[in-house]
Amino acid sequence: MTPILFALPGNEAMTAQLSALSGWEQGSLQVRRFPDGESYVRYHSEVKGRQVVLVCTLDRPDDRFMPMYFAASIARDLGAASVGLVAPYLAYMRHDAIFNPGEGITSAHFARLVSGVFHWMVTIDPHLHRHHDLAEIYTIPTRVVRAAPAISQWIAANVPQPLVIGPDSESEQWAAEVARGAGCPCIVLEKIRRGDHDVEVSVPDTERWLHHTPVIVDDIASTARTMIAAVGHVRKAGLPPPLCVAVHPLFAGSAFEDLQASGVASTASCDTVPHSSNAIPVASLLAPALADMTGAAA
Amino acid sequence: MTPILFALPGNEAMTAQLSALSGWEQGSLQVRRFPDGESYVRYHSEVKGRQVVLVCTLDRPDDRFMPMYFAASIARDLGAASVGLVAPYLAYMRHDAIFNPGEGITSAHFARLVSGVFHWMVTIDPHLHRHHDLAEIYTIPTRVVRAAPAISQWIAANVPQPLVIGPDSESEQWAAEVARGAGCPCIVLEKIRRGDHDVEVSVPDTERWLHHTPVIVDDIASTARTMIAAVGHVRKAGLPPPLCVAVHPLFAGSAFEDLQASGVASTASCDTVPHSSNAIPVASLLAPALADMTGAAA
């Protein structure tokens, strides 16, 4: 029997795409809130003996956790053979160190919760910085899918004369991979320190890129401050208005509107988090990973 | 060293009262949300080697869970001798059975999460219905504190000629206990079935109570539908406008306004959940239970 996919609220489109790509059934899962704010979860499809795959992206995670946890626990109660999680965006990965006394590594605490109720997890480009591998904090098998191939393909198909730009040194490897896949050049914005308080960010070799379309790529757009700063540097250097591409379009508060107002040509994002900027589908990258994790034929 | 108390957001008043009653230090715990919706938790007081007591009532629990879980996890990381939870209102206790296929007993799943990170828990009047004891679902030591003595005392001090009324048969024992403590009579509204579709709720011995002040007591006021119906029955029977007393004033949406508009004289609640109707303090009932659980002198 093939695995069965269930969407947590907001993940219906991604789940339908994964179902179409894998040929696996999409089951019916009811999730609602009681008036008092408690969550109610009910399976309307039979899960006994089946490999259950829950699709739940984890932007704004606090509110999403409990229904997801109940859905996994109930699938286990109902006799599911296994319960896997597809989290196109994985939460709490940026709290990966103790910066001040009295803090904790919440990435590890969150990983313990997820590892306690799921049998495996697949995610896209988690923010691996001080943790180098999810296995450092997750005790269940995990699979990381890279969004770069989808972004490269989108750039190659949609952008004339692209120049991929990494907004800071942390994004260097990431931007280089995207550019390589798109067959285009790549630069990373450079910090030039002139003194203790005099730091300028500059675009290297500006002259060379005046007839290219700048494409600023970053993994997470939350407040979008990094991107907005990069847009400013690119414009100041005299390049044309840039495109912005984000893997995970969190866009907190007015971040998206602020970015749109900052002088961009337009903004595109992967559909790891549902957002009006979604233009780059990632389901086809997830599907083979799901097939591997469930051990079923795709 | 005495235990140290920390308030999760919204529990500052209760924590200050418990600190005053116990003589225990109230520590400083920072909890905030990042723009992207993730929670940040930091201890500003030393917890190493100390018994940590977190105060976190659990109305609207989904949003509250993650900060509470992180606070407990971080206290453990920081070397706390133990981490206890005071949850004046305990969530998810009403999901204590499977009513339809595909559902789960979320009370047990929630208990597993709490038991996984706390060493003990104290709560007030959890909704024990099909579970008869918290030990059926909680694997950590728990202590249940009854609010009845505080309610009885409040009624005796504030209500002339009280008549305690239980709104339905489920509330009978509870109402009887409150009435006993207040030294006043008690009745429970009776369902009289005249046929399949003809059920009337009546006030027994109406004549006898015309000069009493009706006091409707219930454990949880969520949508307040039960209380509002009871107010209607009491008024229909010709009794004076009743007082309403709730242990846990959840009051979802417009429930409180609806209750106030239903013909009540006024509404009072225990301060297990912060609400404008709070009139009955319960900290003095909690303090001895905390002293017992921590094994320290109160």
Coordinates of C-alpha atoms in Angstrom, one line a residue:
Chain A
M1 CA 0.0 0.0 0.0
T2 CA 1.4 3.5 -0.9
P3 CA 1.8 6.1 1.8
I4 CA -1.1 8.6 2.5
L5 CA -0.6 12.3 2.6
F6 CA -2.4 14.7 4.9
A7 CA -2.3 18.5 4.9
L8 CA -2.2 20.5 8.1
P9 CA -4.2 23.8 7.6
G10 CA -2.5 26.0 5.0
N11 CA -0.6 23.1 3.3
E12 CA -3.4 22.0 1.0
A13 CA -1.8 23.2 -2.2
M14 CA 1.6 21.7 -1.4
T15 CA 0.0 18.4 -0.4
A16 CA -2.1 18.2 -3.6
Q17 CA 1.1 18.8 -5.7
L18 CA 3.0 16.0 -3.7
S19 CA 0.0 13.7 -4.2
A20 CA -0.1 14.4 -8.0
L21 CA 3.7 13.9 -8.3
S22 CA 3.9 10.7 -6.1
G23 CA 0.5 9.1 -7.1
W24 CA -0.1 8.7 -3.4
E25 CA -3.6 9.2 -1.9
Q26 CA -4.3 12.5 -0.3
G27 CA -6.3 11.8 2.9
S28 CA -8.8 13.9 4.8
L29 CA -7.7 15.4 8.1
Q30 CA -10.0 17.7 10.0
V31 CA -8.3 20.4 12.2
R32 CA -10.3 23.1 13.9
R33 CA -10.2 25.2 17.1
F34 CA -12.8 25.1 19.8
P35 CA -14.1 28.5 21.0
D36 CA -11.8 28.2 24.0
G37 CA -8.7 28.0 21.7
E38 CA -8.0 24.3 22.1
S39 CA -7.4 22.3 18.9
Y40 CA -9.5 19.5 17.6
V41 CA -8.0 16.9 15.1
R42 CA -9.8 14.0 13.4
Y43 CA -8.8 11.7 10.6
H44 CA -11.5 11.1 8.1
S45 CA -9.4 8.6 6.2
E46 CA -8.2 5.2 7.4
V47 CA -4.6 5.3 8.5
K48 CA -4.2 1.9 10.2
G49 CA -1.2 0.0 8.9
R50 CA -0.3 2.8 6.5
Q51 CA 2.7 5.1 6.2
V52 CA 1.3 8.5 7.1
V53 CA 2.9 11.6 5.8
L54 CA 1.9 15.0 7.4
V55 CA 2.6 18.1 5.4
C56 CA 3.1 21.1 7.7
T57 CA 5.3 24.1 7.0
L58 CA 6.5 25.7 10.2
D59 CA 6.5 29.5 9.8
R60 CA 4.7 31.1 12.8
P61 CA 5.4 27.7 14.5
D62 CA 4.0 28.2 18.0
D63 CA 0.4 28.1 16.9
R64 CA 1.0 25.3 14.4
F65 CA 2.8 23.0 16.8
M66 CA -0.1 21.6 18.8
P67 CA -2.4 20.5 16.0
M68 CA 0.6 19.0 14.2
Y69 CA 1.7 17.2 17.4
F70 CA -1.9 15.9 18.0
A71 CA -2.2 14.8 14.3
A72 CA 1.0 12.7 14.6
S73 CA 0.1 11.3 18.0
I74 CA -3.4 10.3 16.9
A75 CA -2.0 8.7 13.7
R76 CA 0.2 6.5 16.0
D77 CA -2.8 5.7 18.2
L78 CA -4.8 4.7 15.1
G79 CA -2.1 2.2 14.1
A80 CA -0.2 4.0 11.4
A81 CA 2.8 2.0 10.3
S82 CA 4.9 5.2 10.5
V83 CA 4.3 9.0 10.7
G84 CA 6.6 11.3 8.7
L85 CA 6.7 15.0 8.5
V86 CA 7.3 17.2 5.5
A87 CA 8.1 20.7 6.8
P88 CA 9.1 22.8 3.7
Y89 CA 10.1 25.5 6.2
L90 CA 11.6 24.3 9.5
A91 CA 11.3 26.5 12.5
Y92 CA 13.6 27.4 15.4
M93 CA 16.8 26.7 13.4
R94 CA 18.3 30.1 14.0
H95 CA 18.4 29.6 17.8
D96 CA 21.5 27.4 17.5
A97 CA 23.7 28.9 20.1
I98 CA 23.8 30.6 23.5
F99 CA 24.6 34.2 23.0
N100 CA 23.8 35.4 26.5
P101 CA 23.6 33.8 29.9
G102 CA 20.2 32.4 30.7
E103 CA 19.4 31.5 27.1
G104 CA 18.9 28.0 25.7
I105 CA 19.5 26.3 22.4
T106 CA 15.8 26.1 21.4
S107 CA 16.7 24.5 18.0
A108 CA 17.6 21.4 20.1
H109 CA 14.5 21.6 22.3
F110 CA 12.2 21.9 19.3
A111 CA 14.1 19.0 17.6
R112 CA 13.4 16.9 20.7
L113 CA 9.7 17.6 20.4
V114 CA 9.5 16.7 16.7
S115 CA 11.8 13.7 17.1
G116 CA 9.5 12.4 19.9
V117 CA 6.4 12.0 17.8
F118 CA 7.5 11.6 14.1
H119 CA 9.5 8.7 12.6
W120 CA 11.2 10.9 10.0
M121 CA 11.3 14.4 8.6
V122 CA 12.0 16.0 5.2
T123 CA 12.7 19.8 5.0
I124 CA 14.1 22.3 2.5
D125 CA 17.2 24.4 3.2
P126 CA 17.0 24.6 7.0
H127 CA 19.2 27.4 8.4
L128 CA 22.3 25.3 9.2
H129 CA 24.8 27.6 10.7
R130 CA 26.3 26.5 13.9
H131 CA 24.6 23.1 13.6
H132 CA 26.2 21.6 10.5
D133 CA 23.8 18.7 10.2
L134 CA 20.2 18.1 11.4
A135 CA 21.5 14.9 13.0
E136 CA 23.2 17.0 15.7
I137 CA 19.8 17.8 17.1
Y138 CA 17.2 15.5 15.5
T139 CA 17.3 11.9 16.6
I140 CA 15.0 10.7 13.8
P141 CA 16.2 10.2 10.2
T142 CA 16.0 13.5 8.3
R143 CA 16.5 14.5 4.7
V144 CA 17.5 18.0 3.6
V145 CA 16.3 19.1 0.1
R146 CA 18.1 22.0 -1.6
A147 CA 16.0 24.6 -3.3
A148 CA 18.9 25.8 -5.4
P149 CA 18.1 23.7 -8.5
A150 CA 14.5 25.1 -8.7
I151 CA 15.8 28.7 -8.3
S152 CA 18.5 28.2 -10.9
Q153 CA 15.9 26.9 -13.3
W154 CA 13.5 29.7 -12.6
I155 CA 16.3 32.3 -13.1
A156 CA 17.5 30.7 -16.4
A157 CA 13.9 30.7 -17.7
N158 CA 12.8 34.1 -16.6
V159 CA 15.7 36.5 -16.2
P160 CA 17.6 38.0 -19.2
Q161 CA 21.4 38.4 -18.5
P162 CA 21.2 37.4 -14.9
L163 CA 23.8 38.3 -12.3
V164 CA 23.2 36.4 -9.0
I165 CA 24.1 38.5 -5.9
G166 CA 24.6 37.2 -2.4
P167 CA 23.7 39.9 0.1
D168 CA 26.4 39.0 2.6
S169 CA 29.3 36.6 3.0
E170 CA 27.1 34.1 4.8
S171 CA 25.2 33.7 1.5
E172 CA 28.3 33.1 -0.6
Q173 CA 28.2 29.4 -1.1
W174 CA 24.4 29.4 -1.6
A175 CA 24.5 32.2 -4.2
A176 CA 27.4 30.5 -6.0
E177 CA 25.4 27.3 -6.3
V178 CA 22.3 29.0 -7.7
A179 CA 24.5 30.9 -10.2
R180 CA 26.3 27.7 -11.3
G181 CA 22.9 26.0 -11.9
A182 CA 21.6 29.0 -13.9
G183 CA 24.9 29.3 -15.9
C184 CA 25.3 32.9 -14.9
P185 CA 27.9 35.0 -13.0
C186 CA 27.7 35.5 -9.2
I187 CA 29.0 38.2 -6.9
V188 CA 28.8 38.7 -3.1
L189 CA 28.4 42.1 -1.6
E190 CA 31.6 43.1 0.1
K191 CA 32.0 44.9 3.4
I192 CA 34.9 47.5 3.2
R193 CA 36.0 48.6 6.6
R194 CA 37.5 52.1 6.7
G195 CA 37.6 52.4 10.4
D196 CA 35.8 51.3 13.6
H197 CA 32.6 53.0 12.6
D198 CA 33.0 53.4 8.9
V199 CA 31.9 50.3 7.1
E200 CA 30.7 50.5 3.5
V201 CA 29.1 47.7 1.5
S202 CA 30.0 47.8 -2.1
V203 CA 29.3 46.0 -5.3
P204 CA 32.6 44.7 -6.8
D205 CA 33.5 45.4 -10.4
T206 CA 30.4 47.5 -10.9
E207 CA 31.3 48.5 -14.5
R208 CA 31.2 44.9 -15.6
W209 CA 27.6 44.3 -14.6
L210 CA 25.8 47.4 -15.8
H211 CA 24.0 45.5 -18.6
H212 CA 23.0 42.5 -16.3
T213 CA 19.8 42.0 -14.3
P214 CA 20.8 41.7 -10.7
V215 CA 19.1 38.9 -8.8
I216 CA 19.5 39.0 -5.0
V217 CA 19.1 35.6 -3.5
D218 CA 18.8 34.7 0.2
D219 CA 17.5 31.8 2.2
I220 CA 15.1 33.4 4.7
A221 CA 13.2 36.7 4.2
S222 CA 11.8 37.5 7.6
T223 CA 12.0 41.3 8.3
A224 CA 13.7 41.4 4.9
R225 CA 16.3 43.9 6.3
T226 CA 19.2 42.1 4.7
M227 CA 17.5 42.1 1.3
I228 CA 16.4 45.7 1.6
A229 CA 20.0 46.8 2.4
A230 CA 21.3 44.8 -0.5
V231 CA 18.8 46.4 -2.9
G232 CA 20.1 49.8 -1.6
H233 CA 23.7 48.9 -2.3
V234 CA 22.9 47.5 -5.8
R235 CA 21.0 50.7 -6.7
K236 CA 23.7 53.0 -5.3
A237 CA 26.2 51.2 -7.5
G238 CA 24.2 52.2 -10.5
L239 CA 22.9 48.8 -11.4
P240 CA 19.4 48.3 -12.7
P241 CA 16.5 47.5 -10.2
P242 CA 17.2 44.0 -8.9
L243 CA 15.0 41.0 -8.7
C244 CA 14.8 39.5 -5.2
V245 CA 14.5 35.7 -4.6
A246 CA 13.8 34.1 -1.2
V247 CA 13.7 30.4 -0.4
H248 CA 11.5 30.9 2.6
P249 CA 9.2 34.0 2.3
L250 CA 8.2 34.5 5.9
F251 CA 7.8 38.3 5.4
A252 CA 6.9 39.3 9.0
G253 CA 4.6 42.3 9.4
S254 CA 5.1 44.9 6.7
A255 CA 8.4 43.3 5.5
F256 CA 7.1 42.4 2.0
E257 CA 5.6 45.9 1.4
D258 CA 8.9 47.5 2.7
L259 CA 10.9 45.3 0.3
Q260 CA 8.6 46.1 -2.7
A261 CA 9.0 49.8 -1.8
S262 CA 12.8 49.6 -1.7
G263 CA 13.5 49.8 -5.4
V264 CA 13.2 46.2 -6.5
A265 CA 12.0 45.2 -10.0
S266 CA 10.0 42.3 -8.4
T267 CA 10.2 39.6 -5.8
A268 CA 9.9 35.8 -6.3
S269 CA 9.9 33.1 -3.7
C270 CA 9.8 29.3 -3.4
D271 CA 6.4 28.0 -2.2
T272 CA 7.9 26.6 1.0
V273 CA 5.7 29.1 2.8
P274 CA 2.4 30.2 1.1
H275 CA 2.8 33.8 0.1
S276 CA 1.7 36.1 -2.8
S277 CA 5.3 36.2 -4.0
N278 CA 5.4 32.4 -4.6
A279 CA 6.7 31.7 -8.1
I280 CA 9.1 28.8 -7.8
P281 CA 7.5 25.4 -7.0
V282 CA 9.5 23.0 -4.9
A283 CA 7.2 19.9 -4.7
S284 CA 9.1 18.1 -7.5
L285 CA 12.3 18.4 -5.4
L286 CA 10.5 17.1 -2.3
A287 CA 8.8 14.1 -4.0
P288 CA 12.0 11.9 -4.5
A289 CA 13.0 12.6 -0.9
L290 CA 9.6 11.4 0.3
A291 CA 9.9 8.3 -1.8
D292 CA 13.3 7.6 -0.3
M293 CA 12.1 8.1 3.3
T294 CA 9.0 6.0 2.9
G295 CA 10.9 3.4 1.0
A296 CA 8.0 3.2 -1.5
A297 CA 8.2 3.5 -5.3
A298 CA 7.7 7.1 -6.3
Chain B
M1 CA 17.7 27.6 49.4
T2 CA 14.0 28.2 48.8
P3 CA 12.4 27.6 45.4
I4 CA 12.3 30.5 42.9
L5 CA 9.1 31.4 41.1
F6 CA 8.9 32.6 37.4
A7 CA 5.8 34.1 35.6
L8 CA 5.1 33.2 32.0
P9 CA 3.5 36.2 30.3
G10 CA 0.1 37.0 31.8
N11 CA 0.8 35.2 35.1
E12 CA 2.6 38.1 36.8
A13 CA -0.1 38.9 39.3
M14 CA -0.6 35.3 40.4
T15 CA 3.2 34.8 40.7
A16 CA 3.6 37.9 42.8
Q17 CA 0.8 36.6 45.2
L18 CA 2.5 33.2 45.4
S19 CA 5.8 34.9 46.1
A20 CA 4.3 37.0 48.9
L21 CA 2.5 34.0 50.5
S22 CA 5.5 31.7 50.3
G23 CA 8.3 34.1 50.9
W24 CA 10.0 32.7 47.8
E25 CA 11.9 34.8 45.5
Q26 CA 10.2 35.9 42.3
G27 CA 12.8 35.5 39.5
S28 CA 13.0 37.4 36.2
L29 CA 12.1 35.5 33.0
Q30 CA 12.1 37.2 29.6
V31 CA 9.7 35.9 27.0
R32 CA 9.1 37.6 23.7
R33 CA 8.3 36.8 20.1
F34 CA 10.6 37.4 17.2
P35 CA 9.1 39.2 14.2
D36 CA 8.8 35.8 12.5
G37 CA 6.6 34.4 15.3
E38 CA 9.3 32.3 17.0
S39 CA 9.6 32.6 20.8
Y40 CA 12.6 33.8 22.7
V41 CA 13.1 32.8 26.4
R42 CA 15.8 34.0 28.7
Y43 CA 16.4 33.7 32.5
H44 CA 17.7 36.8 34.1
S45 CA 17.9 35.2 37.5
E46 CA 20.3 32.4 38.5
V47 CA 18.5 29.0 38.6
K48 CA 21.4 26.6 38.9
G49 CA 20.8 24.2 41.7
R50 CA 17.5 25.7 42.6
Q51 CA 13.9 24.4 42.5
V52 CA 12.3 26.3 39.7
V53 CA 8.5 26.9 39.7
L54 CA 6.9 28.2 36.5
V55 CA 3.5 29.8 36.8
C56 CA 1.6 29.4 33.5
T57 CA -2.2 29.1 33.3
L58 CA -3.2 27.3 30.2
D59 CA -6.3 29.0 28.7
R60 CA -5.7 29.4 24.9
P61 CA -3.0 26.8 25.3
D62 CA -1.6 26.4 21.8
D63 CA 0.1 29.7 21.7
R64 CA 1.3 29.4 25.3
F65 CA 2.8 25.9 25.1
M66 CA 6.0 26.6 23.2
P67 CA 7.4 29.4 25.5
M68 CA 6.4 27.3 28.5
Y69 CA 8.1 24.3 27.1
F70 CA 11.3 26.3 26.3
A71 CA 11.3 27.9 29.7
A72 CA 11.2 24.4 31.4
S73 CA 13.8 23.0 29.0
I74 CA 16.2 25.9 29.5
A75 CA 15.8 25.7 33.3
R76 CA 16.9 22.1 33.0
D77 CA 19.9 23.0 30.8
L78 CA 20.9 25.7 33.3
G79 CA 21.1 23.1 36.0
A80 CA 17.8 23.7 38.0
A81 CA 17.4 21.1 40.7
S82 CA 13.8 20.6 39.6
V83 CA 11.2 22.4 37.4
G84 CA 7.6 22.4 38.6
L85 CA 4.5 23.8 36.8
V86 CA 1.7 25.8 38.5
A87 CA -1.1 25.8 35.9
P88 CA -4.1 27.4 37.7
Y89 CA -6.2 26.3 34.6
L90 CA -5.2 23.1 32.9
A91 CA -5.9 22.7 29.2
Y92 CA -7.1 19.8 27.1
M93 CA -8.8 18.0 30.0
R94 CA -12.2 17.8 28.1
H95 CA -10.8 15.7 25.3
D96 CA -10.9 12.6 27.5
A97 CA -12.6 10.1 25.2
I98 CA -13.0 9.1 21.6
F99 CA -16.4 10.1 20.5
N100 CA -15.9 9.5 16.8
P101 CA -13.6 7.3 14.7
G102 CA -10.4 9.1 13.8
E103 CA -10.2 11.1 17.0
G104 CA -7.6 10.9 19.7
I105 CA -7.5 11.4 23.5
T106 CA -5.7 14.7 23.3
S107 CA -5.8 15.0 27.1
A108 CA -3.3 12.1 27.2
H109 CA -1.1 13.5 24.4
F110 CA -1.0 16.9 26.1
A111 CA -0.2 15.2 29.4
R112 CA 2.7 13.4 27.8
L113 CA 4.3 16.7 26.6
V114 CA 4.0 18.3 30.0
S115 CA 5.2 15.2 31.8
G116 CA 8.2 15.1 29.5
V117 CA 9.6 18.4 30.6
F118 CA 8.3 19.2 34.1
H119 CA 9.1 17.3 37.4
W120 CA 5.7 18.0 39.0
M121 CA 2.5 20.0 38.4
V122 CA -0.1 21.7 40.6
T123 CA -3.5 22.8 39.1
I124 CA -6.9 23.9 40.2
D125 CA -10.1 21.8 39.6
P126 CA -9.1 20.2 36.3
H127 CA -12.1 18.9 34.4
L128 CA -11.9 15.3 35.6
H129 CA -14.8 13.5 33.9
R130 CA -13.9 10.2 32.2
H131 CA -10.4 10.4 33.7
H132 CA -10.9 10.1 37.5
D133 CA -7.3 11.1 38.5
L134 CA -4.6 13.0 36.7
A135 CA -2.3 10.1 37.4
E136 CA -4.2 8.2 34.6
I137 CA -2.5 10.5 32.1
Y138 CA 0.3 12.4 33.8
T139 CA 3.4 10.4 34.7
I140 CA 4.8 13.1 37.0
P141 CA 3.5 13.8 40.5
T142 CA 0.5 16.1 40.3
R143 CA -1.6 17.9 43.0
V144 CA -5.2 19.0 42.4
V145 CA -6.3 22.0 44.5
R146 CA -10.0 22.6 45.0
A147 CA -11.4 26.1 44.5
A148 CA -14.6 25.3 46.5
P149 CA -13.3 26.7 49.8
A150 CA -12.5 30.1 48.3
I151 CA -15.8 30.2 46.5
S152 CA -17.7 29.2 49.7
Q153 CA -15.9 31.9 51.6
W154 CA -16.6 34.5 49.0
I155 CA -20.3 33.6 48.9
A156 CA -20.6 33.7 52.7
A157 CA -19.0 37.1 52.8
N158 CA -20.7 38.8 49.9
V159 CA -24.1 37.2 49.2
P160 CA -27.2 37.7 51.5
Q161 CA -29.4 34.6 51.8
P162 CA -27.5 32.6 49.2
L163 CA -29.0 29.7 47.3
V164 CA -26.3 27.8 45.4
I165 CA -27.5 26.4 42.1
G166 CA -25.8 23.7 40.0
P167 CA -26.7 24.3 36.3
D168 CA -26.8 20.6 35.5
S169 CA -26.5 17.1 37.1
E170 CA -22.8 17.0 36.2
S171 CA -22.3 20.0 38.6
E172 CA -24.2 18.4 41.5
Q173 CA -21.3 17.3 43.7
W174 CA -19.4 20.5 43.0
A175 CA -22.3 22.8 43.9
A176 CA -23.1 20.8 47.0
E177 CA -19.5 21.2 48.2
V178 CA -19.6 25.0 47.7
A179 CA -22.9 25.3 49.5
R180 CA -21.8 23.2 52.4
G181 CA -18.7 25.4 52.8
A182 CA -20.9 28.6 52.6
G183 CA -23.5 27.1 55.1
C184 CA -26.3 27.6 52.6
P185 CA -28.8 25.5 50.7
C186 CA -28.1 24.0 47.3
I187 CA -30.3 22.9 44.4
V188 CA -29.5 21.4 41.0
L189 CA -31.6 22.3 38.0
E190 CA -33.7 19.3 37.0
K191 CA -34.4 18.0 33.5
I192 CA -38.0 16.9 33.2
R193 CA -38.6 14.8 30.1
R194 CA -42.2 14.9 28.8
G195 CA -41.5 13.1 25.5
D196 CA -38.8 12.5 23.0
H197 CA -38.5 16.2 22.1
D198 CA -40.1 17.8 25.1
V199 CA -37.6 18.4 27.8
E200 CA -38.1 21.1 30.3
V201 CA -35.5 22.3 32.8
S202 CA -37.1 23.4 36.1
V203 CA -36.1 24.9 39.4
P204 CA -37.3 22.5 42.1
D205 CA -39.4 23.9 45.1
T206 CA -39.4 27.4 43.6
E207 CA -41.7 28.8 46.3
R208 CA -39.2 28.0 49.0
W209 CA -36.4 30.1 47.4
L210 CA -38.2 33.3 46.4
H211 CA -36.4 35.4 49.1
H212 CA -32.9 33.9 48.4
T213 CA -30.2 35.2 46.2
P214 CA -29.5 32.5 43.5
V215 CA -25.8 31.8 42.9
I216 CA -25.1 29.7 39.8
V217 CA -21.8 28.0 40.1
D218 CA -19.9 26.1 37.4
D219 CA -16.3 25.0 36.9
I220 CA -15.5 26.2 33.3
A221 CA -17.2 29.2 31.6
S222 CA -16.1 29.0 28.0
T223 CA -19.0 29.8 25.6
A224 CA -21.1 30.3 28.9
R225 CA -24.0 28.5 27.2
T226 CA -24.7 26.3 30.2
M227 CA -24.7 29.3 32.6
I228 CA -26.9 31.5 30.2
A229 CA -29.4 28.6 30.0
A230 CA -29.4 28.3 33.8
V231 CA -30.0 32.1 34.2
G232 CA -33.0 31.7 31.9
H233 CA -34.4 28.9 33.9
V234 CA -33.9 30.7 37.2
R235 CA -35.6 33.9 35.9
K236 CA -38.4 31.9 34.3
A237 CA -39.1 30.3 37.7
G238 CA -39.6 33.8 39.2
L239 CA -36.4 33.9 41.3
P240 CA -34.4 37.1 41.6
P241 CA -31.5 37.8 39.1
P242 CA -28.8 35.3 39.9
L243 CA -25.1 35.8 40.6
C244 CA -22.9 33.6 38.4
V245 CA -19.6 32.2 39.7
A246 CA -17.1 30.4 37.5
V247 CA -13.9 28.7 38.6
H248 CA -12.2 29.1 35.2
P249 CA -13.4 32.3 33.4
L250 CA -12.3 31.4 29.8
F251 CA -15.1 33.4 28.3
A252 CA -14.4 32.8 24.6
G253 CA -15.4 35.5 22.1
S254 CA -18.5 37.4 23.3
A255 CA -19.4 34.9 26.0
F256 CA -18.9 37.3 28.9
E257 CA -21.0 40.0 27.3
D258 CA -23.7 37.5 26.4
L259 CA -23.8 36.3 30.0
Q260 CA -24.0 39.8 31.3
A261 CA -26.9 40.5 29.0
S262 CA -28.7 37.3 30.0
G263 CA -30.3 38.7 33.2
V264 CA -27.6 38.1 35.8
A265 CA -27.1 40.4 38.8
S266 CA -23.4 40.0 38.3
T267 CA -20.6 37.5 37.6
A268 CA -17.6 36.6 39.8
S269 CA -14.7 34.3 39.0
C270 CA -11.7 32.8 40.5
D271 CA -8.4 34.3 39.3
T272 CA -7.2 31.0 37.7
V273 CA -7.5 32.9 34.3
P274 CA -7.0 36.6 34.3
H275 CA -10.3 38.3 33.5
S276 CA -12.3 41.4 34.5
S277 CA -14.7 39.2 36.5
N278 CA -11.9 38.0 38.8
A279 CA -13.1 38.5 42.4
I280 CA -12.1 35.3 44.2
P281 CA -8.3 34.9 44.8
V282 CA -7.0 31.3 44.8
A283 CA -3.2 31.9 45.5
S284 CA -3.7 31.0 49.2
L285 CA -5.1 27.6 48.2
L286 CA -2.1 27.0 45.9
A287 CA 0.7 28.0 48.2
P288 CA 0.4 25.0 50.6
A289 CA 0.4 22.6 47.6
L290 CA 3.5 24.3 46.2
A291 CA 5.2 23.9 49.6
D292 CA 4.3 20.2 49.6
M293 CA 5.5 19.6 46.1
T294 CA 8.9 21.4 46.6
G295 CA 9.3 19.9 50.0
A296 CA 10.3 23.3 51.3
A297 CA 8.9 25.1 54.3
A298 CA 6.1 27.4 53.3

